[in-house]
mmCIF file of C-alpha atoms in Angstrom:
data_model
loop_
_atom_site.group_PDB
_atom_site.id
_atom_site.type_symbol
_atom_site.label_atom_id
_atom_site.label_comp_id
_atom_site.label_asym_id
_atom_site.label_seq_id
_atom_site.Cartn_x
_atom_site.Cartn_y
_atom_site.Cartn_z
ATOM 1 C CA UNK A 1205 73.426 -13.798 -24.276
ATOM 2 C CA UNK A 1206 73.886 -10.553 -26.588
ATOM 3 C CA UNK A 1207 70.852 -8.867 -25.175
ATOM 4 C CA UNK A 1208 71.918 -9.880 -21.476
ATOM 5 C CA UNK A 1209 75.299 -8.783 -22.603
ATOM 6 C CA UNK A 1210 73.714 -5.220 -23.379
ATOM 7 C CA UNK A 1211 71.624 -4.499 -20.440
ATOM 8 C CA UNK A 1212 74.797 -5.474 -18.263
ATOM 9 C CA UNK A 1213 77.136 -3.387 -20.388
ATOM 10 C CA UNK A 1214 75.080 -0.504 -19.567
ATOM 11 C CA UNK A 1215 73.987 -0.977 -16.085
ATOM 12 C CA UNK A 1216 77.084 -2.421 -14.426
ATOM 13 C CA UNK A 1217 79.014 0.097 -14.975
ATOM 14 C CA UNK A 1218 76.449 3.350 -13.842
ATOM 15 C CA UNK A 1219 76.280 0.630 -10.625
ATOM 16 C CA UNK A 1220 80.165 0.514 -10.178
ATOM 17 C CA UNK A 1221 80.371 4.167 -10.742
ATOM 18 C CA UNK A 1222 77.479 4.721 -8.303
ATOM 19 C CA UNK A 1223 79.781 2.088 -5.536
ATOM 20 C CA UNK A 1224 83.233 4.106 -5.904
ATOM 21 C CA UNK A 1225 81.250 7.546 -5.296
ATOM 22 C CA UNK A 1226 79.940 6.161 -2.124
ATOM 23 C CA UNK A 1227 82.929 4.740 -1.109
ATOM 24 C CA UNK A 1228 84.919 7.092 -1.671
ATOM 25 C CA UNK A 1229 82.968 9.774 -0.176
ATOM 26 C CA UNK A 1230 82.647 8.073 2.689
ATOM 27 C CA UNK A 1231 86.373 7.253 3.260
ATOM 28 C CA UNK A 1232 87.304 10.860 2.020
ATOM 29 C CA UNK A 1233 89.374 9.370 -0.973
ATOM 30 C CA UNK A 1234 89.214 11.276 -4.598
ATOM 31 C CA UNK A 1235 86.540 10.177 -6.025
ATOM 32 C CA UNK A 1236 88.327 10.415 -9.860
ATOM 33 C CA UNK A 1237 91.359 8.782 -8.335
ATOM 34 C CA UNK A 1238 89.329 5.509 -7.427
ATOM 35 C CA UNK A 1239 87.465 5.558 -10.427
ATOM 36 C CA UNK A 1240 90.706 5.589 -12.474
ATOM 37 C CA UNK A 1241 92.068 2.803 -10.785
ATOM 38 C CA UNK A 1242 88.759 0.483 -10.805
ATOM 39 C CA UNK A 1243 89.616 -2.648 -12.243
ATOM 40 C CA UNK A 1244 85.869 -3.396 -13.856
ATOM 41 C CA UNK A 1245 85.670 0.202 -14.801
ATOM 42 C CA UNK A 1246 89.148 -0.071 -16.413
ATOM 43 C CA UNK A 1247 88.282 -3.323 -18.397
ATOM 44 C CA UNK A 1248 84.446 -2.113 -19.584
ATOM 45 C CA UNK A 1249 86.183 0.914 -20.950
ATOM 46 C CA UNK A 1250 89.349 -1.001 -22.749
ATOM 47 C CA UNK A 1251 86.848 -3.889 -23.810
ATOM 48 C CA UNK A 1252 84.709 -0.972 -25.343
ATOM 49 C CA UNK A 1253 87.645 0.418 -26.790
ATOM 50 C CA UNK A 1254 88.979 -2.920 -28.290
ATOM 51 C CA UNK A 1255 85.585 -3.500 -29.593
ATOM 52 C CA UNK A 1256 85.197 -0.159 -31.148
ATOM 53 C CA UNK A 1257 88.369 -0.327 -33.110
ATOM 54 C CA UNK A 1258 87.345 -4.170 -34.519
ATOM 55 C CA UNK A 1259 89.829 -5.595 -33.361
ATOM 56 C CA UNK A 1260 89.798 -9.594 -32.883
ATOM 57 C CA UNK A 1261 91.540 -11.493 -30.549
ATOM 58 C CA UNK A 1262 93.735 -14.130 -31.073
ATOM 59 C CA UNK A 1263 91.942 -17.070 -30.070
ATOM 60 C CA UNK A 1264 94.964 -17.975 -27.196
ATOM 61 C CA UNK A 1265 94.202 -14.533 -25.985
ATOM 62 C CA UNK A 1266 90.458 -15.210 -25.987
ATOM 63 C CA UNK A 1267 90.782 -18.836 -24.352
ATOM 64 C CA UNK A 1268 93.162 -17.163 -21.372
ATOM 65 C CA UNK A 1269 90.196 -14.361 -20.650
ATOM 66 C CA UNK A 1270 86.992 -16.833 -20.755
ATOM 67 C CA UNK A 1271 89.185 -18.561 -17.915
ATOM 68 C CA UNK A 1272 89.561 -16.058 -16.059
ATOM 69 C CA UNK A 1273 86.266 -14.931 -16.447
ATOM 70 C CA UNK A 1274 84.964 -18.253 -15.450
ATOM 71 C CA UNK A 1275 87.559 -18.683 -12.435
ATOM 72 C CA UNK A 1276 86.386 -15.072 -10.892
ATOM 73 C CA UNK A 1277 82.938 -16.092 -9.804
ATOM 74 C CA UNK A 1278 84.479 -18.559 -7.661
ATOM 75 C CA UNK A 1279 87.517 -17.231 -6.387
ATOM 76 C CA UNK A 1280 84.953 -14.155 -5.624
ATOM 77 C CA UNK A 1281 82.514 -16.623 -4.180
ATOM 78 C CA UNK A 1282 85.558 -18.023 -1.968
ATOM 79 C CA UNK A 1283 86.364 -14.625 -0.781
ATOM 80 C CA UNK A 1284 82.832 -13.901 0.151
ATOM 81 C CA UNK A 1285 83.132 -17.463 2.361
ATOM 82 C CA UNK A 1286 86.262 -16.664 3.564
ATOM 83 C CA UNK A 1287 85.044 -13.350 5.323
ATOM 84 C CA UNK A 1288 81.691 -14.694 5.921
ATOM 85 C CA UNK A 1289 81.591 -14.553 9.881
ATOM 86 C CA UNK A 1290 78.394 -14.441 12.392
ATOM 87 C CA UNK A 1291 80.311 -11.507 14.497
ATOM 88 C CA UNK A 1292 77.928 -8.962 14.978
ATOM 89 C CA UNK A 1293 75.284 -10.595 12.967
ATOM 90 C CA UNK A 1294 72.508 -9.953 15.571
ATOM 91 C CA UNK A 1295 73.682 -6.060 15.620
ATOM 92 C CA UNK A 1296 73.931 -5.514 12.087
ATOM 93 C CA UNK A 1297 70.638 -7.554 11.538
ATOM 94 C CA UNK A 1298 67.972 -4.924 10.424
ATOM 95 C CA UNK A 1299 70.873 -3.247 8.218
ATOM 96 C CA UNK A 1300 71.223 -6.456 6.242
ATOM 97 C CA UNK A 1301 67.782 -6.653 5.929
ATOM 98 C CA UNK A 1302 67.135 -3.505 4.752
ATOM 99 C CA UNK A 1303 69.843 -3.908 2.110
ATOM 100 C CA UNK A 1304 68.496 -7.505 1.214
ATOM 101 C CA UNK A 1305 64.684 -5.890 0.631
ATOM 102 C CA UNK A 1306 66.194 -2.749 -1.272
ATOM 103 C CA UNK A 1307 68.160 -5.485 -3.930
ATOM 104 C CA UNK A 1308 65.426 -8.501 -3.763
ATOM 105 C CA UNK A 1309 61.827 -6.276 -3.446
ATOM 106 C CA UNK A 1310 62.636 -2.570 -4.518
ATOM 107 C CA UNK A 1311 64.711 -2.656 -7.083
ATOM 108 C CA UNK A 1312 62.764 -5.333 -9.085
ATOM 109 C CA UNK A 1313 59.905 -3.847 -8.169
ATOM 110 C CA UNK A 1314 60.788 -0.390 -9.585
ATOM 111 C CA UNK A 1315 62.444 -2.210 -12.691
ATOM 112 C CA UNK A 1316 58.990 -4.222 -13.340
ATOM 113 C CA UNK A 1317 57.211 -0.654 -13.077
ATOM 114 C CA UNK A 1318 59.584 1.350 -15.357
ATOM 115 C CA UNK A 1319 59.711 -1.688 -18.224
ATOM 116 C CA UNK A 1320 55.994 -1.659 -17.885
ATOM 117 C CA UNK A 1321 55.945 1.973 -18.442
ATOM 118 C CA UNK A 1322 58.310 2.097 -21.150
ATOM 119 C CA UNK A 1323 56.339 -0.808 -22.752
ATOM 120 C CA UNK A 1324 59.719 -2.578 -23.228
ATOM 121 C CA UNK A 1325 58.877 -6.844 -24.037
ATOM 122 C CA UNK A 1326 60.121 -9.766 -24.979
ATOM 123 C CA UNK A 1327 63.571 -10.707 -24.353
ATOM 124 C CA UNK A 1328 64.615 -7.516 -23.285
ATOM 125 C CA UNK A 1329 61.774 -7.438 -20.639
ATOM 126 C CA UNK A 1330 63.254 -10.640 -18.801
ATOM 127 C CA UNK A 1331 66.990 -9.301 -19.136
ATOM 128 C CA UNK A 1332 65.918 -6.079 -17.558
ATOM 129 C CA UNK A 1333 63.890 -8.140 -14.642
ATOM 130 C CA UNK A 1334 66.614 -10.755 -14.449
ATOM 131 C CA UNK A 1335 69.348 -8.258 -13.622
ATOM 132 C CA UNK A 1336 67.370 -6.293 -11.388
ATOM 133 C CA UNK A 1337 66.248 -9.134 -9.314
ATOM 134 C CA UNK A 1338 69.523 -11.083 -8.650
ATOM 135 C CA UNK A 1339 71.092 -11.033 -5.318
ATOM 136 C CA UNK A 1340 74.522 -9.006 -4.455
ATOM 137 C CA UNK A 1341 76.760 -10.017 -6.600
ATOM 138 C CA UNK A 1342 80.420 -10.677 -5.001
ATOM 139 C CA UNK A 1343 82.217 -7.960 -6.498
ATOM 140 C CA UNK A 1344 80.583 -5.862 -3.997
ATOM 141 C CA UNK A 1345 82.148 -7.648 -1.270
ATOM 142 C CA UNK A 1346 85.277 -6.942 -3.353
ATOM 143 C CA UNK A 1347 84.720 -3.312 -3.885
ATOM 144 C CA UNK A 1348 84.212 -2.707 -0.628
ATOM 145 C CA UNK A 1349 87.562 -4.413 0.840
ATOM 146 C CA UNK A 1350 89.599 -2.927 -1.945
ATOM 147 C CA UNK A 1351 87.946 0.402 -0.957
ATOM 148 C CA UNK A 1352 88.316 0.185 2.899
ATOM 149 C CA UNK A 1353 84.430 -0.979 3.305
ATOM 150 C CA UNK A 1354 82.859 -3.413 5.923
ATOM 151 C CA UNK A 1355 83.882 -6.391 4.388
ATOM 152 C CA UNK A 1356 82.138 -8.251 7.165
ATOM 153 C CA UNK A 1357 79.225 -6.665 6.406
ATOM 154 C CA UNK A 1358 78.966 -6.809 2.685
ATOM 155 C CA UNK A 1359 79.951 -11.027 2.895
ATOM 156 C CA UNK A 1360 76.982 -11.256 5.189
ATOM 157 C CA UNK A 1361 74.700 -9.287 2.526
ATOM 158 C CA UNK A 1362 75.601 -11.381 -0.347
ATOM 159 C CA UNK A 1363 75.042 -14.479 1.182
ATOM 160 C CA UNK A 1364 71.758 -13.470 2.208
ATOM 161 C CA UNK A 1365 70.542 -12.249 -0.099
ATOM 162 C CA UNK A 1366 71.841 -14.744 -2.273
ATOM 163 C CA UNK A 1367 69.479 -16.855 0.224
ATOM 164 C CA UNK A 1368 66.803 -15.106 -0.606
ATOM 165 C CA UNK A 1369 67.196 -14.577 -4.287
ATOM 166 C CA UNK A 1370 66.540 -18.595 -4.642
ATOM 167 C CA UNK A 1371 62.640 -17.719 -3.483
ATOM 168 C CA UNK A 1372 62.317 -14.352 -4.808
ATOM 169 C CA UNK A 1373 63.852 -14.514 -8.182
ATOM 170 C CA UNK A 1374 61.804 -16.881 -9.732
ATOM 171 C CA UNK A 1375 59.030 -14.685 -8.554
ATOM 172 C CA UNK A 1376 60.172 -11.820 -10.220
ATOM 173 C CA UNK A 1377 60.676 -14.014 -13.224
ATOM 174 C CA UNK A 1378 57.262 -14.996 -13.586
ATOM 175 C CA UNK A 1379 55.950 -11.524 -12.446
ATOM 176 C CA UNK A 1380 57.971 -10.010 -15.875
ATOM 177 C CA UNK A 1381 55.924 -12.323 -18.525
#
């Protein structure tokens, strides 16, 4: 879990980054503005900040967040079903598919190539593959409603490729060892 929690501390965040540039450029918004107001950039930078100064948590505080933590990948899963709709499906076909072969084929592939190349093993090497290779996650679909995206869209790329991740994942998995 710690070395999971380490590859996702410092990818996530470039990613999210990454998402509120695009967004924002595309909708003409300031792009510092949105980043300010990010909700997952705000908590990685006050749960780097609480962690930096040593500070524990009381353990009501730190039941009430693993809640909450556990409660968002289903009320993000439930928004992704709620907006999940087959309008325009045909027409937006090859874009979903293109986005579902960047996420499921490209990206692991270029993560299997660059661990390779920086000789990284072991644990680390499956975190690294592991994160690359999973499917959209739901806060995209979030992102991109909050942000004035194709919600639409995005629900219908994170259930496919969350489709697809069930074959190709444990591809990738076995590619990594």
């Amino acid at each position: 879990i710690a070395a999971f929690g380490i590859v996702i501390g410092l990818v996530v965040p470039m990613c999210n980054i990454a998402s509120v540039w695009a967004l924002a450029r595309h909708h003409e918004a300031g792009f510092w503005a949105e980043l300010v107001k990010n909700p997952l950039i705000l908590a990685t930078v006050g749960g780097v900040v609480f962690s930096l100064l040593g500070i524990a948590l009381p353990d009501v505080a730190h039941l009430t967040i693993a809640r909450m933590g556990s409660a968002s990948l289903a009320c993000g899963l439930l928004c992704v079903g709620a907006a999940l709709t087959l309008t325009n499906a045909g027409h937006d076909a090859g874009l979903i598919s293109a986005f579902t072969a960047i996420k499921l084929v490209l990206m692991p592939a270029l993560a299997l190539a660059l661990i390779n190349l920086l000789l990284i093993g072991g644990l680390y090497r499956e975190m690294v593959m592991l994160l690359a290779a999973l499917p959209t996650a739901t806060s995209a679909y979030v992102l991109a409603v909050r942000m004035g995206g194709d919600g639409p869209l995005v629900a219908q790329c994170v259930t496919i490729s969350t489709l697809c991740g069930m074959i190709t994942l444990p591809l990738w998995m076995m590619l990594a060892r």
